[in-house]
Structures are given as C-alpha cells and as structure tokens.
XYZ file of C-alpha atoms in Angstrom:
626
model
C 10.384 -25.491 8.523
C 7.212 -24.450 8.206
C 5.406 -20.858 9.882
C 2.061 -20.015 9.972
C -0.779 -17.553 10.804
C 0.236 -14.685 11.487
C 2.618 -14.603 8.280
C 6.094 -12.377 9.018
C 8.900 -11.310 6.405
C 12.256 -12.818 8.035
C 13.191 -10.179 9.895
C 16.451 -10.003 12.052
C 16.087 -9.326 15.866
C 16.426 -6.165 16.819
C 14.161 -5.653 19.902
C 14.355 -7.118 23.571
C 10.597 -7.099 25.078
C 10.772 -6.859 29.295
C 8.184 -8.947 30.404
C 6.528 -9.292 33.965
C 5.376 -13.021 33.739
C 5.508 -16.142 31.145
C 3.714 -19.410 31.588
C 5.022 -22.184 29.160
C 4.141 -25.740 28.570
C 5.910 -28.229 27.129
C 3.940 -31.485 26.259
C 4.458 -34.563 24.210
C 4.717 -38.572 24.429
C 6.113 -39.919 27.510
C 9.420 -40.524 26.219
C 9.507 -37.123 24.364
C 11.951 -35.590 27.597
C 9.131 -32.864 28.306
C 10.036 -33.821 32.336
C 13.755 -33.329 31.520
C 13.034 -30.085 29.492
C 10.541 -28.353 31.725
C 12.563 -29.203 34.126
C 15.806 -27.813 32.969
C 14.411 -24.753 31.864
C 12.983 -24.204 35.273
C 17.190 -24.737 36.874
C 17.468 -22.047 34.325
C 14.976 -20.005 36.140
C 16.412 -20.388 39.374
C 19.455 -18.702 38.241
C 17.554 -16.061 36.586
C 16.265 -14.787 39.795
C 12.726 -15.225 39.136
C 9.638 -16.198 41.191
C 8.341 -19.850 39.366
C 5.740 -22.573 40.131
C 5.490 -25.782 37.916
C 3.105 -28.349 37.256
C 4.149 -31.419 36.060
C 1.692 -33.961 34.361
C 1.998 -37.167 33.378
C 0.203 -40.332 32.419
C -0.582 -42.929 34.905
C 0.396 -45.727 32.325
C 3.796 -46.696 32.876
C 3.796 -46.602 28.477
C 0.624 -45.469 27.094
C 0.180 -46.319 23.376
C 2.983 -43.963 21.350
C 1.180 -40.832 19.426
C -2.187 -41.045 21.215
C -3.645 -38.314 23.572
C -3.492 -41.082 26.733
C 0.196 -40.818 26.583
C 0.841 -37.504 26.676
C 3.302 -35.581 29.214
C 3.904 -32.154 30.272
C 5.396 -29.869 32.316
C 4.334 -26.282 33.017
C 6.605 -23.326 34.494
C 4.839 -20.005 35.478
C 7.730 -17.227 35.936
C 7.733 -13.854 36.520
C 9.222 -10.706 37.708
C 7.179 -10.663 41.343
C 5.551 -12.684 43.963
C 3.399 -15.487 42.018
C 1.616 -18.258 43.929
C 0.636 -20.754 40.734
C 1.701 -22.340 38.264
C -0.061 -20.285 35.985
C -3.779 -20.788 33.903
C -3.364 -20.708 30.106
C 0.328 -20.946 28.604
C 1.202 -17.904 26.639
C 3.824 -20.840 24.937
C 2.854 -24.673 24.188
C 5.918 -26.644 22.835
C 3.714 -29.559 21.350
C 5.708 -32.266 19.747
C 3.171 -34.354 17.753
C -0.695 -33.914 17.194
C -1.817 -35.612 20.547
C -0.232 -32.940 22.668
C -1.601 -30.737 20.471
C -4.997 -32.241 20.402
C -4.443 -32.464 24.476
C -3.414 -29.120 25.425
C -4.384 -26.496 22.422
C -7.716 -25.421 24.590
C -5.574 -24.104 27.259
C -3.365 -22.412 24.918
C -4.177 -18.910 25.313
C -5.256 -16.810 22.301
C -2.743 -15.147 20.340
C 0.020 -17.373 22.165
C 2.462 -19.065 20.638
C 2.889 -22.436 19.691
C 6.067 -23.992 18.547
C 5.505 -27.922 17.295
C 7.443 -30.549 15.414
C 6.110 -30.681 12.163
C 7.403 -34.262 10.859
C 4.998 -35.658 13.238
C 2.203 -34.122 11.815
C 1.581 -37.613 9.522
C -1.460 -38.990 8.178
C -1.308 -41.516 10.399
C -0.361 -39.498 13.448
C -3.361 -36.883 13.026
C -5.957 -40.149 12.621
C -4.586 -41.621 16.117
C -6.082 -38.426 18.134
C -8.772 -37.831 15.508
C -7.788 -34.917 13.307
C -9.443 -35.589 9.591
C -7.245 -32.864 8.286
C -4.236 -31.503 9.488
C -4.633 -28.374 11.909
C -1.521 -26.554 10.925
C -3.176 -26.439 7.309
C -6.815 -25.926 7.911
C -7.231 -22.640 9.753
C -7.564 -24.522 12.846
C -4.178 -22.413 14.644
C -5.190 -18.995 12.752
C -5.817 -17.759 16.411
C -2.371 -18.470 17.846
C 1.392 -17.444 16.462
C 2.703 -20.649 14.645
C 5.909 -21.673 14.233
C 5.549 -25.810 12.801
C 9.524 -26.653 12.341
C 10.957 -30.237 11.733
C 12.145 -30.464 15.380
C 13.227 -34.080 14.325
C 14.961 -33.612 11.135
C 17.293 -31.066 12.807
C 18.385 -33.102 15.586
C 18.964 -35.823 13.381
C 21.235 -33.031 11.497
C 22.751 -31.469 14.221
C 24.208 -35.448 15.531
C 25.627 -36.099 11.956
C 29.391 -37.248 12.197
C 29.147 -38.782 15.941
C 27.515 -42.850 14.932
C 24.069 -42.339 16.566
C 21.528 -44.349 14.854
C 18.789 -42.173 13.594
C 16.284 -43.228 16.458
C 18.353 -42.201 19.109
C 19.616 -38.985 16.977
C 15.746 -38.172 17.073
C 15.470 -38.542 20.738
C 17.818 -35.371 21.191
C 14.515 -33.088 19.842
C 13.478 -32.067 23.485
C 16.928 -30.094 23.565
C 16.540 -28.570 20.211
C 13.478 -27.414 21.532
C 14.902 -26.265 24.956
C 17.598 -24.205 23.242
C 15.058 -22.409 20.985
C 12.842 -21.524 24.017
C 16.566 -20.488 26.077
C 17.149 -18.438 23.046
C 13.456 -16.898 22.674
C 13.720 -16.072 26.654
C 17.539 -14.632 26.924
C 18.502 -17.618 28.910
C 22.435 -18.238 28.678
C 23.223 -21.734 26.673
C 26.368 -22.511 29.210
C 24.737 -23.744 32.294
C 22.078 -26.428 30.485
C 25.628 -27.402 28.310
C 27.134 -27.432 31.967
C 24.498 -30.053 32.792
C 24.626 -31.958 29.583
C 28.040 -32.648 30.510
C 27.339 -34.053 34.222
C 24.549 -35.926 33.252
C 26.248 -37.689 30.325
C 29.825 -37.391 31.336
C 30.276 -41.233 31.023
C 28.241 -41.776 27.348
C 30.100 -39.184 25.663
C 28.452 -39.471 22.278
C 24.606 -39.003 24.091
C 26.401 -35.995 25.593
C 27.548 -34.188 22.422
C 24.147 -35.169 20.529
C 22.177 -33.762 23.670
C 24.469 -30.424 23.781
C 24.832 -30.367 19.472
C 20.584 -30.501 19.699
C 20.739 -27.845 22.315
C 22.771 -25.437 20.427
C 21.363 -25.903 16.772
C 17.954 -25.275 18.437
C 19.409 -21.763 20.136
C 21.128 -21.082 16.716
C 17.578 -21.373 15.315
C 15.956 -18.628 16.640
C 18.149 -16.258 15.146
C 16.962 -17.207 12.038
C 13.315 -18.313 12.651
C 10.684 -17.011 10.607
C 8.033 -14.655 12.319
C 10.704 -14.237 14.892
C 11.227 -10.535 15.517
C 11.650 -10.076 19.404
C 13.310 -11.958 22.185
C 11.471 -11.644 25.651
C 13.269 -11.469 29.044
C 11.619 -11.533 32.792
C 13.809 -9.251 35.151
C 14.597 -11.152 38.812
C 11.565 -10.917 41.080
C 12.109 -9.149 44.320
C 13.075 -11.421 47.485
C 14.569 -11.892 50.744
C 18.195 -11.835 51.621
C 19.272 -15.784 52.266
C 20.259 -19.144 50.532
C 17.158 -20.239 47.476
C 16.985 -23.546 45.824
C 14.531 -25.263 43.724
C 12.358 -27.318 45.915
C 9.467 -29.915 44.650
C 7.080 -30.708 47.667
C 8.069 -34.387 48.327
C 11.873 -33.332 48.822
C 11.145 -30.523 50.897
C 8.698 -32.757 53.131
C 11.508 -35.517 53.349
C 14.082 -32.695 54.179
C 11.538 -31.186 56.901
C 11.385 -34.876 58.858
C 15.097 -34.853 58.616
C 15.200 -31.698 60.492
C 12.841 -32.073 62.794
C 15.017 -35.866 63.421
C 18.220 -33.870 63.624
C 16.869 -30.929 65.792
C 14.999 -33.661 68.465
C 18.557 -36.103 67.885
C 16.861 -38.732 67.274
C 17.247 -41.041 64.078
C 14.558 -40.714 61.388
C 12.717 -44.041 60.209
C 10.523 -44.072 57.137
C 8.238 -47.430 55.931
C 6.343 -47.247 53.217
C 5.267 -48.947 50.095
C 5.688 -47.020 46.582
C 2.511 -45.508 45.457
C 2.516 -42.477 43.417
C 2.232 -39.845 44.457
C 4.371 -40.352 47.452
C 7.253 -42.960 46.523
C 9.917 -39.653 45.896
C 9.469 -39.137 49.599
C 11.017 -42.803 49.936
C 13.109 -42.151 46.938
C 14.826 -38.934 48.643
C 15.328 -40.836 52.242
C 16.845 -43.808 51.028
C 19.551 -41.729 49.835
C 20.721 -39.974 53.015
C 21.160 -43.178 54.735
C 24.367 -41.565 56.416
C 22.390 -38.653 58.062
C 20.874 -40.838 60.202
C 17.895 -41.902 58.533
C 16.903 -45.650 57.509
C 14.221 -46.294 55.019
C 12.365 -49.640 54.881
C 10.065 -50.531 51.386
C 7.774 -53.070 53.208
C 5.980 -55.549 51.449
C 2.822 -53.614 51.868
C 1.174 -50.541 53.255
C 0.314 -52.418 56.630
C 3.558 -53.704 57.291
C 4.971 -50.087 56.567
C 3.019 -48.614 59.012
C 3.516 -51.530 61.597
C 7.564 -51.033 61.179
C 7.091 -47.224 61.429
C 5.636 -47.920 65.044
C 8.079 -50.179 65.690
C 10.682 -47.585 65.401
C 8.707 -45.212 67.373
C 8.112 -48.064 70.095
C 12.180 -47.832 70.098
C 13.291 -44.516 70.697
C 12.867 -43.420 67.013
C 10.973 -40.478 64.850
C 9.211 -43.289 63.349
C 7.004 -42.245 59.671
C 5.517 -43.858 56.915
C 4.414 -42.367 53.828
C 1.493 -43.415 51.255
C -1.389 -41.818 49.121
C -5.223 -42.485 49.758
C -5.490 -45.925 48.837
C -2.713 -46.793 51.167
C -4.542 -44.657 54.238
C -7.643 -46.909 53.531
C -5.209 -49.961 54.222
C -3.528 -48.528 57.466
C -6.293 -47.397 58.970
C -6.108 -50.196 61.771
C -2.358 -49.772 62.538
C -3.247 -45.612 62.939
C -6.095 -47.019 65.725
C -3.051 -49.053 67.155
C -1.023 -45.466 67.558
C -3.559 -43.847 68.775
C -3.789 -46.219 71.659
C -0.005 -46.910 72.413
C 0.052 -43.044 72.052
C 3.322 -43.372 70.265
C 5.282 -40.379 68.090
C 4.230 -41.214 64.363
C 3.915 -39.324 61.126
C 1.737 -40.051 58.827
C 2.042 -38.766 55.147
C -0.659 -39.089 52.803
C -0.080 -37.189 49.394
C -3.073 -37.224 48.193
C -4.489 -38.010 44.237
C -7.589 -38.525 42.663
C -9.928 -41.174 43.714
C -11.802 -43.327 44.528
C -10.145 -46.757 44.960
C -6.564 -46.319 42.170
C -8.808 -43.415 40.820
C -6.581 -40.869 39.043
C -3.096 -42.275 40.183
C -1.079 -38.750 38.794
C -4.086 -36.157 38.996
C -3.912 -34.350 42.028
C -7.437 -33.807 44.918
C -7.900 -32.994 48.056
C -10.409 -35.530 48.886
C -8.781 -37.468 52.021
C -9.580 -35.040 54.491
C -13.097 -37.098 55.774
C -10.474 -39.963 55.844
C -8.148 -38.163 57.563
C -10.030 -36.646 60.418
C -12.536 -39.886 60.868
C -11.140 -42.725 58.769
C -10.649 -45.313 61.921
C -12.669 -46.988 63.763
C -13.766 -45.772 67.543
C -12.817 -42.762 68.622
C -9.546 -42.167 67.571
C -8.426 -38.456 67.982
C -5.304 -37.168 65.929
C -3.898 -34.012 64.828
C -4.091 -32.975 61.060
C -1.844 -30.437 59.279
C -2.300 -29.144 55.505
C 1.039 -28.052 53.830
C 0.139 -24.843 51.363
C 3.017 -25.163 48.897
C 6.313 -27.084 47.867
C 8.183 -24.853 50.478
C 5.620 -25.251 52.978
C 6.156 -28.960 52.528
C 9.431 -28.684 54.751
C 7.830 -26.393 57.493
C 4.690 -29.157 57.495
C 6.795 -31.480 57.840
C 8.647 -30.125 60.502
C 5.375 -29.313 62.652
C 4.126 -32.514 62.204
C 7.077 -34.013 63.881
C 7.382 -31.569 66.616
C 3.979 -32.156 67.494
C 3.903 -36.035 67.416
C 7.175 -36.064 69.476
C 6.806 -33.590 72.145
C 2.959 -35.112 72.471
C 2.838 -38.532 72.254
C 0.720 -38.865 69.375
C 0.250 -40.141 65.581
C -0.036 -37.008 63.342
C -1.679 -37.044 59.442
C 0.255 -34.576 57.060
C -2.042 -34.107 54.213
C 0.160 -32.917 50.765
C -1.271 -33.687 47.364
C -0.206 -34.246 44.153
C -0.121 -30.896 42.815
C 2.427 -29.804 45.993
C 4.556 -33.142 45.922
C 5.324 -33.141 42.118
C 5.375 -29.059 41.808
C 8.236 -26.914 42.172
C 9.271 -23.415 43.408
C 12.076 -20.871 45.181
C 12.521 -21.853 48.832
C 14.616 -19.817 51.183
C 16.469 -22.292 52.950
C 16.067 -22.060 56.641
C 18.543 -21.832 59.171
C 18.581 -25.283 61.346
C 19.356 -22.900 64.272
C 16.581 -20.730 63.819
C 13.947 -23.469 63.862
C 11.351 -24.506 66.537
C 13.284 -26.601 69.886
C 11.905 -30.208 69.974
C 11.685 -32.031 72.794
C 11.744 -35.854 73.197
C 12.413 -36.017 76.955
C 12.653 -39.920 77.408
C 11.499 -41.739 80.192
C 14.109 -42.262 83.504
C 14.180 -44.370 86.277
C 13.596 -40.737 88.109
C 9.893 -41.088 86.594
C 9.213 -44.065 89.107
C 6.702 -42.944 91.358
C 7.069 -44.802 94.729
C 9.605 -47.340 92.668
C 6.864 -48.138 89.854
C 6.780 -46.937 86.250
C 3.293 -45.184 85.193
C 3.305 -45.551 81.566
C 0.179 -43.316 81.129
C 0.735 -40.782 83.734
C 0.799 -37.732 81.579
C 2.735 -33.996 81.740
C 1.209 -30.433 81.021
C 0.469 -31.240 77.610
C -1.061 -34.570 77.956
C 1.670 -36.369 76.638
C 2.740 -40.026 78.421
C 6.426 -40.968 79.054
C 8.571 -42.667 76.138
C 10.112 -45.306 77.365
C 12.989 -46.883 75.345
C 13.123 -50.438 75.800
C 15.387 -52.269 77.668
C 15.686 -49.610 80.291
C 15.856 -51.000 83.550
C 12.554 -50.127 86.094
C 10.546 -49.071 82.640
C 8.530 -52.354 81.522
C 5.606 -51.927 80.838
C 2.156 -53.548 78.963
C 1.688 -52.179 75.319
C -0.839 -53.165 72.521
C -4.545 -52.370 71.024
C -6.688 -53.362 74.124
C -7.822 -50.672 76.258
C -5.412 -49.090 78.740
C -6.286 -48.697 82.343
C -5.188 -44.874 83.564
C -1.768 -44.597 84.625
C -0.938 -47.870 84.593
C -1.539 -49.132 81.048
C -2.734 -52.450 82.290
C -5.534 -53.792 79.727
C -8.594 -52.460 81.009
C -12.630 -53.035 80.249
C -13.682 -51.521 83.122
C -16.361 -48.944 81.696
C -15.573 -45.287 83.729
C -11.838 -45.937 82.594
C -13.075 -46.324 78.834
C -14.700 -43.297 79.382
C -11.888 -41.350 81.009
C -9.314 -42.522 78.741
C -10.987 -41.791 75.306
C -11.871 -38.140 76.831
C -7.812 -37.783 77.716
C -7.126 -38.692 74.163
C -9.342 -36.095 72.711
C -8.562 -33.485 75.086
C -4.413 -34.119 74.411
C -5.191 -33.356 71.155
C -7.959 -30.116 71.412
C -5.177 -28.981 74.178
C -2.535 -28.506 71.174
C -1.632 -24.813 70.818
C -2.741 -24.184 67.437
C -2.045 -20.296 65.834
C -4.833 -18.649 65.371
C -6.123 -18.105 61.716
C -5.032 -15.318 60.066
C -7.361 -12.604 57.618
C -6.130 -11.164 54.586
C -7.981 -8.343 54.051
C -6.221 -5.414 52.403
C -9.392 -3.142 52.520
C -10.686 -4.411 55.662
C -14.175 -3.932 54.759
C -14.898 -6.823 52.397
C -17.991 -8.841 52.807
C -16.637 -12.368 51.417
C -14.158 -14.195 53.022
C -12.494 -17.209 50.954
C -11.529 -20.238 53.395
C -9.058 -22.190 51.891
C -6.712 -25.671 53.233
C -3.786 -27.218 51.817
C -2.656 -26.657 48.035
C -6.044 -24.175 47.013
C -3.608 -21.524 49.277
C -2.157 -20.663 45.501
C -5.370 -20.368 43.749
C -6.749 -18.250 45.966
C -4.127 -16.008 46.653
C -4.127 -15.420 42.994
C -7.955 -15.514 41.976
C -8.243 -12.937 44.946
C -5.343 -10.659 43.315
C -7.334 -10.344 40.504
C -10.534 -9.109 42.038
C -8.857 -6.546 43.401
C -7.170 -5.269 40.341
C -10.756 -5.415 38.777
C -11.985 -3.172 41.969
C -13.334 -6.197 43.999
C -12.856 -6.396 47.976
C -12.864 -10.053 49.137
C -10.688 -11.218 51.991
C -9.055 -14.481 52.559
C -8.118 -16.702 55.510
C -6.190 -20.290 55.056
C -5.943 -23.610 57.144
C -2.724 -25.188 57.952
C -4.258 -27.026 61.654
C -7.205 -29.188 60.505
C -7.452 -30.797 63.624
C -7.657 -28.773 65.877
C -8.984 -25.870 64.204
C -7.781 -22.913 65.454
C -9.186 -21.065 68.451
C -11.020 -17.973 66.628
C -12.163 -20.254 63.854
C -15.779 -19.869 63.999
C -15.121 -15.716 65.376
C -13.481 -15.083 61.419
C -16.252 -16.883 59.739
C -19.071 -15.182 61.512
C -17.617 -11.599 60.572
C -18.082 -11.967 56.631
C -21.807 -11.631 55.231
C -20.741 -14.406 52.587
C -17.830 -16.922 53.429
C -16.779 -19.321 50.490
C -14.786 -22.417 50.971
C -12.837 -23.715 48.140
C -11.470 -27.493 47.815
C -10.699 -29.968 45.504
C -13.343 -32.261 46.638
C -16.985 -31.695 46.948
C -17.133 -29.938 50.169
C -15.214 -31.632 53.029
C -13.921 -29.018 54.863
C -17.413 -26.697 54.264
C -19.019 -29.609 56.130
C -16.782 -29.504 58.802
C -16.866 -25.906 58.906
C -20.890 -25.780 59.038
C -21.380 -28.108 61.262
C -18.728 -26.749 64.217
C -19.610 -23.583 63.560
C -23.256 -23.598 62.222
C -22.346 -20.279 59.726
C -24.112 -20.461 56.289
C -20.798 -21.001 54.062
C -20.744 -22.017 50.396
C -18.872 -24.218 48.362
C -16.492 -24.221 45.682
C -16.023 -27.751 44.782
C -13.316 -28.717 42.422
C -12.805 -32.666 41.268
C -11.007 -32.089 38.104
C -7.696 -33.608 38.885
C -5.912 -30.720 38.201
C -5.286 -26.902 40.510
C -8.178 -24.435 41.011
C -8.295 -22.230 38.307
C -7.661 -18.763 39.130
C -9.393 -17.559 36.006
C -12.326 -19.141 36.742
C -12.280 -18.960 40.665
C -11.446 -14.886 40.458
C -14.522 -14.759 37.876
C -17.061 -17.135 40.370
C -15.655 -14.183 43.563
C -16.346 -10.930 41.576
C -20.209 -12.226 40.399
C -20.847 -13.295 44.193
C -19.629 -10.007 45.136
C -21.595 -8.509 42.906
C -24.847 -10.091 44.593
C -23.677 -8.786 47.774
C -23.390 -4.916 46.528
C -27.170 -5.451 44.996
C-alpha cells in the first residue's frame, strides 16, 4: 500500500465531517464490476435517504482490448443532502483501477479530490498501453489530488485465502474491496451490501464468501489507511411523504406503459428489436408476462413495428421500442399509423449518431426525425421525458394520448435518462389520469352502416376490434375517403383528410409552459426539452448563488407546442435554447415563432455541463446589464 501527495502521519479517526453533496466515480475495465459497484453503492444511497442521480458509462465494444482507455467503464453517483437534478460535474472521488481509467477520467477529477487506485496495475506494461512513459503515481503527475495507490488486488487475493478460488477469480472480488472502503469512508452500514452478497450468490457459495470476505477487508481498511483522518457522511435530503425506489429511465418508462395498459384494461404489447440504448425496455417487459403484457423480439425493426400495429389493429396498447437507427428503419410503418390512425407508441431512446454513431453516448439529436422523419404529411404528437422518474409519467401520457385519440405517438428518452438512476415517489395507480379506450359498438352504426372515420370531439375515429359483427371495414396505406375509409384519390378528400389529421393532433390539450423565474425580472430565459431539464435546473442554481437572474422554462409537448409558447419567448430580451444537438429545437422555435433565440449546442455524447453552461449564462447576462 502505497499513499501519496499530500503525505499524512497514520492517524486514527477521530472526526465525522457532515457533508451536503458527494459525486464519486468509479471506473475501470469492463469486467472490473464498476456497474455492480456504482450500482450497489447507489442501493446504499437509497436507504440513506439521500437525493442521487447516476451516470453510467460504458464501452460500446462488447470486450474492448483489456488495460486500454477504449475499454474503460464507469459509473457516477451524485448524492447529497437536498434537491439535486444531475449527476454531478467533476467527482470529488475517482476509484480508478488500472492506468487507463486513470488516463480516461483524471481530467474530470476535481482538484484536491481524492483518488483511490489499485496500485499492482500500475505495470510497465500497463502504463505503455494508454501511453504513460513514467508512472503518474511517481512523477508528480497526482501532486494536485489526495492519493491513496493500495494493492486493491493483492488484498482480495488475501482476504479469499482458505476458500479454493484460483487466484484469477480471487482477483475479480477487488470491486468489493473497493466498495467496502468507499462504505467505510462514507458511514454506509456493511450489512445490507453483505445482505445482497448473499442473494445474489446464494447458490455459488464460495463466490459469495470471496465477494462478502473482499467487502469487509476493504471496510476494515479504512480504519487503518494512511492519510485517512476523517470519515464523511451526507444527512437524508428533505422529501415528500410516500413510497421511493430507485428507478433507471428504461424501467420506469416500461412501468409507465404498464400503467397506462392496466388503467385503460387493455393488454400491453411491445415489438422491438435490441438496440442499445433501448433493449432494457424489452428486457423489463418480457418479465411481467403475467401482468398482462406480451413482448415480441422481431427479427428486425420493421417487423417490430408492423406487429406493434397489429396489436393495436386488435384491441391492444400496441408499442415498439428502438433508438435512432431503428426510427430511420420504421419510418414507413409510422406513415402506415398515421393513416390507419391506430393507438401506437413509439419509443426512441436516443444515442449518438449518425448511422451506429456513438451506440452508449447519449444526444438529443432525433428530434428533426421525430417531428418530420416520414414521408407526406404525417402529423404525430411528440413528448420529451425530463428525467428517470419522468420516464414513467412520459410514458403514461404517451399512452393516454395515443389511446383516447387514435393516433401513433413518439416518446423521445435518451441515453443519459434510460441508463441513469434516481429517487422516484411511487405513484398511486388510483390517483393517475382516467384513460379511455371506448371501443367501437354496433350502436355506432349510423343508419345500419359502420363509419370507420367518422370522428368524436377530439378527432379521434372509432376502434373497432375485429371480428365484431356490423364493424368491417377497409384498412391499409392508400388514402382514406372521409367517413367511410374506402381508398380514395379523389383530390378535395386528400385535402380534407390530411387537414383532419393535422388538426386531431394541434387540437390536443397540451399544458401550457411553465416560467421559473424566482426574481421575476430576469432578462434571459433558458428553453430547455427532454434530459437538458437537469443541467439547467442546476447551471441556473448557480447563477443565482453568484447574484445572476435568469429564468427558465422546459418542454415536455414537442408536438404540439404549447399554447403560450411563442407569448414566454417574446417576454425575455435574450432567450437561450440548450440541446444536445446543434440546434433542433432553436430552429423550430425561430421559425414558429420568428423570436431571435440563441443556441447552446452540445454533441459531446455525454450531459450538459452545469459548470460550463452556468459560466456561458452569467457572461451573457453580463452583456445584457452593459
């Protein structure tokens, strides 16, 4: 065991340092266990009481060369003491566990932070791999940062002597060594991540008491770790009275279409094709197969799509689930929904392109494809989801909206959202929105005939469920003549029908966008959609501790926008629009609107930066005082 810079006498503990907030990364090769770590710590968190977000990152390689900077995982947890919206900028911890993480995550290692790494892995031959020509725990490289380089290896290979592991799999158990020493550094309690070693591994008994053995040498460890003087704990945040959970966005979204399924009784069908970032969506439904729900993994995105409105055609909540490249592919079959003017749900959690682009980097750049990306005119709502949570209530909109309308709806998640965790309140099924289906009866014949496209108040056409006697009726991708869904190219009926399409659609009773503006006199106004609602809400909590006024107002309806839209933009001097893409939404926004906004583009594969963002709002704020 090895410390260095700042040096320390051993010292026993004697203080406990309250804390308001802690962001910690844990990051080495893919089959290091950072996942399994980061994400155990976070359970750990949830028990704690406090407020979290996590980022997850991992390669897109299914096994990228061992040691080398392409293979590295990680998994960040921001917690604190009060309301936090990200998963945090630079980690005031980085558990590294060989030179590439290092080499891959040291920059955003914030100064003076600590960093605890494995130092057995810090070889000759390791340090060449990511290009270190000397080693950085020697050179002066870390003098910046609290180091504590231990043989994380050689004492999990220790802690499993006696039970007959073989030294490689004794060496595997390091992510727990290094889990109990950040449990012990952060006044977590051992027993519940034992408690968990023991379910996991209750039938390979020896992985289980290597696993827990690792776990509990690396808790013993801090008690005698050199440099070591204080442990830290972060007191429960404040929240509402009710039921919390640790949610990632993809199982909240699955558990919001089961709702919205259960509250409309009908049964929930998903197709889809596994693409990351989207295939835990699939993963969570197949599982629930006696709650009414019935998965399909088609051969391919179009035949995913083409079951989904199958099911619909049948009486079903049909969905299918993808990430950009898959939209591209089911463009057509959304055309074909839009014309049969079925109930569909479209989920696209979106990555980084174009074409397989950044497969596990998150963007936001599908909206153009979501709002245009067919061919005609082909009208459908959009809805952003905000955060994991907001996942399930997304979800559940979505559905309400394509059931009780008649239409194909786009939920746009991302990346960042589907793989990212935090607290959700669990809702009471009772307590959410009604949903309608009302199915077609033989007491919609008018005059003894069935009107397929004779539509209600909101624009929506009957469902008929087949087989239902008096209800046949024409469906398909050829033009519909009004009210009677015969195919139709007679011209005025094009006309008519594409302009009841759009207007079903514009008719939708969208909220209407809401201002955050604690001064109420601030001259910028920060439009956001989707996952930037976290960055924001934090880069705009730090211009006003530094004094700045700046006002925020964030998109969940993308299409339609809501009603006083373009009244909110006009009443800022300077309105800002931040994405991760190069300005899709400020496009839309300009031209509807015709205000003067301004971009802040971000195609970086990773969250807004607060940092950076709050820094970019108090300089343009500063032009606007001048």
């Amino acid at each position: 065991m090895r410390a260095r810079r700042p040096q320390h006498e051993s010292t026993p503990v004697t203080t406990l340092k309250t804390l308001d907030r802690v962001v910690i990364r844990f990051a080495g090769d893919s089959g290091d266990g950072m996942q399994l770590a980061g994400d155990r710590f976070t359970s750990d968190t949830v028990f704690v009481g406090n407020d979290f977000a996590t980022l997850p990152a991992f390669p897109a390689e299914i096994r990228a060369p061992q040691g080398t900077v392409a293979g590295v995982s990680s998994f960040q947890l921001h917690f604190a003491g009060s309301d936090i919206t990200t998963p945090g900028d630079a980690p005031d911890v980085l558990v590294a566990m060989n030179p590439a993480a290092l080499r891959a995550n040291l920059a955003d290692l914030r100064r003076g932070g600590t960093l605890i790494t494995d130092a057995s892995e810090f070889t000759t031959r390791n340090l060449a791999k990511v290009g270190y020509a000397t080693d950085p725990l020697t050179d002066g490289t870390l003098a910046d940062y609290t180091v504590h380089a231990i043989d994380l290896t050689g004492l999990a290979i220790a802690a499993s002597d006696g039970l007959g592991l073989a030294r490689k799999e004794a060496a595997r158990t390091k992510n727990m060594l290094a889990l109990g020493l950040i449990s012990w550094l952060f006044s977590r309690a051992p027993e519940r991540t034992l408690d968990y070693l023991d379910r996991k591994f209750a039938s390979k008994p020896t992985i289980r008491d290597a696993n827990a053995a690792a776990f509990r040498a690396g808790y013993a460890l801090g008690e005698t770790l050199e440099g070591v003087a204080v442990r830290y704990e972060v007191p429960p945040a404040p929240a509402k009275p009710g039921t919390y959970r640790q949610i990632s966005g993809n199982k909240a979204l699955a558990l919001g279409l089961m709702s919205a399924a259960a509250k409309a009784d009908l049964d929930l069908f998903l197709g889809a094709y596994p693409i990351t970032p989207a295939t835990d969506i699939l993963n969570e439904l197949s599982g629930v197969k006696d709650q009414g729900v019935m998965t399909f993994q088609a051969e391919d995105e179009i035949a995913a799509i083409g079951a989904a409105i199958g099911a619909s055609y049948a009486g079903q909540l049909g969905v299918t689930s993808t990430s950009g490249p898959g939209m591209s592919l089911k463009a057509e079959m959304i055309g074909l929904a839009v014309m049969l003017e079925l109930p569909l749900v479209i989920v696209d959690v979106q990555r980084a392109g174009p074409s397989t682009g950044m497969p596990t980097r998150t963007e936001q750049s599908d909206l153009n494809l979501a709002l245009h990306g067919r061919h005609g005119e082909a009208p459908l709502p959009v809805i952003a989801a905000s955060s994991p949570g907001d996942c399930f209530h997304a979800a559940y909109e979505a559905a309400r909206i394509a059931v009780e309308h008649r239409t194909p709806v786009i939920l746009l998640s991302d990346g960042y959202l589907g793989n990212g965790a935090e607290p959700w309140l669990v809702p009471d099924l009772a307590t959410l929105p009604a949903i309608e289906p009302t199915f077609a009866t033989a007491s919609d014949l008018v005059n003894g005939t069935f009107l397929p496209y004779r539509r209600d108040a909101k624009g929506a056409r009957p469902w008929a469920i087949p087989g239902t006697a008096g209800l046949e009726h024409r469906i398909g991708g050829l033009e519909k003549a009004d009210l009677t869904g015969a195919v139709s190219n007679d011209p005025d009926n094009h006309e008519r029908m594409i302009a009841l399409r759009q207007a079903k659609v514009d008719a939708l009773a969208v909220p209407d966008l809401v201002v955050k503006d604690p001064d109420a006199d601030a001259d910028v106004l920060v439009v956001g959609w989707g996952s930037t609602w976290g960055p924001i809400d934090a880069a705009a909590r730090r211009v006003r501790a530094a004094g700045g006024k700046v006002a925020t107002a964030h998109l969940t309806h993308l299409n339609p926008l809501p009603a006083n839209t373009g009244e909110v933009l006009r009443r800022y001097r300077r309105v800002i629009v931040a994405e991760m893409n190069t300005g899709q939404l400020l496009t839309v926004l300009r031209a509807r609107y015709l205000v003067d906004a301004q971009p802040y583009t971000w195609v970086k594969g990773q969250p807004i930066s607060p940092s950076r963002f709050s820094a970019h709002l108090l300089t343009v704020i500063a032009e606007e005082a001048s």
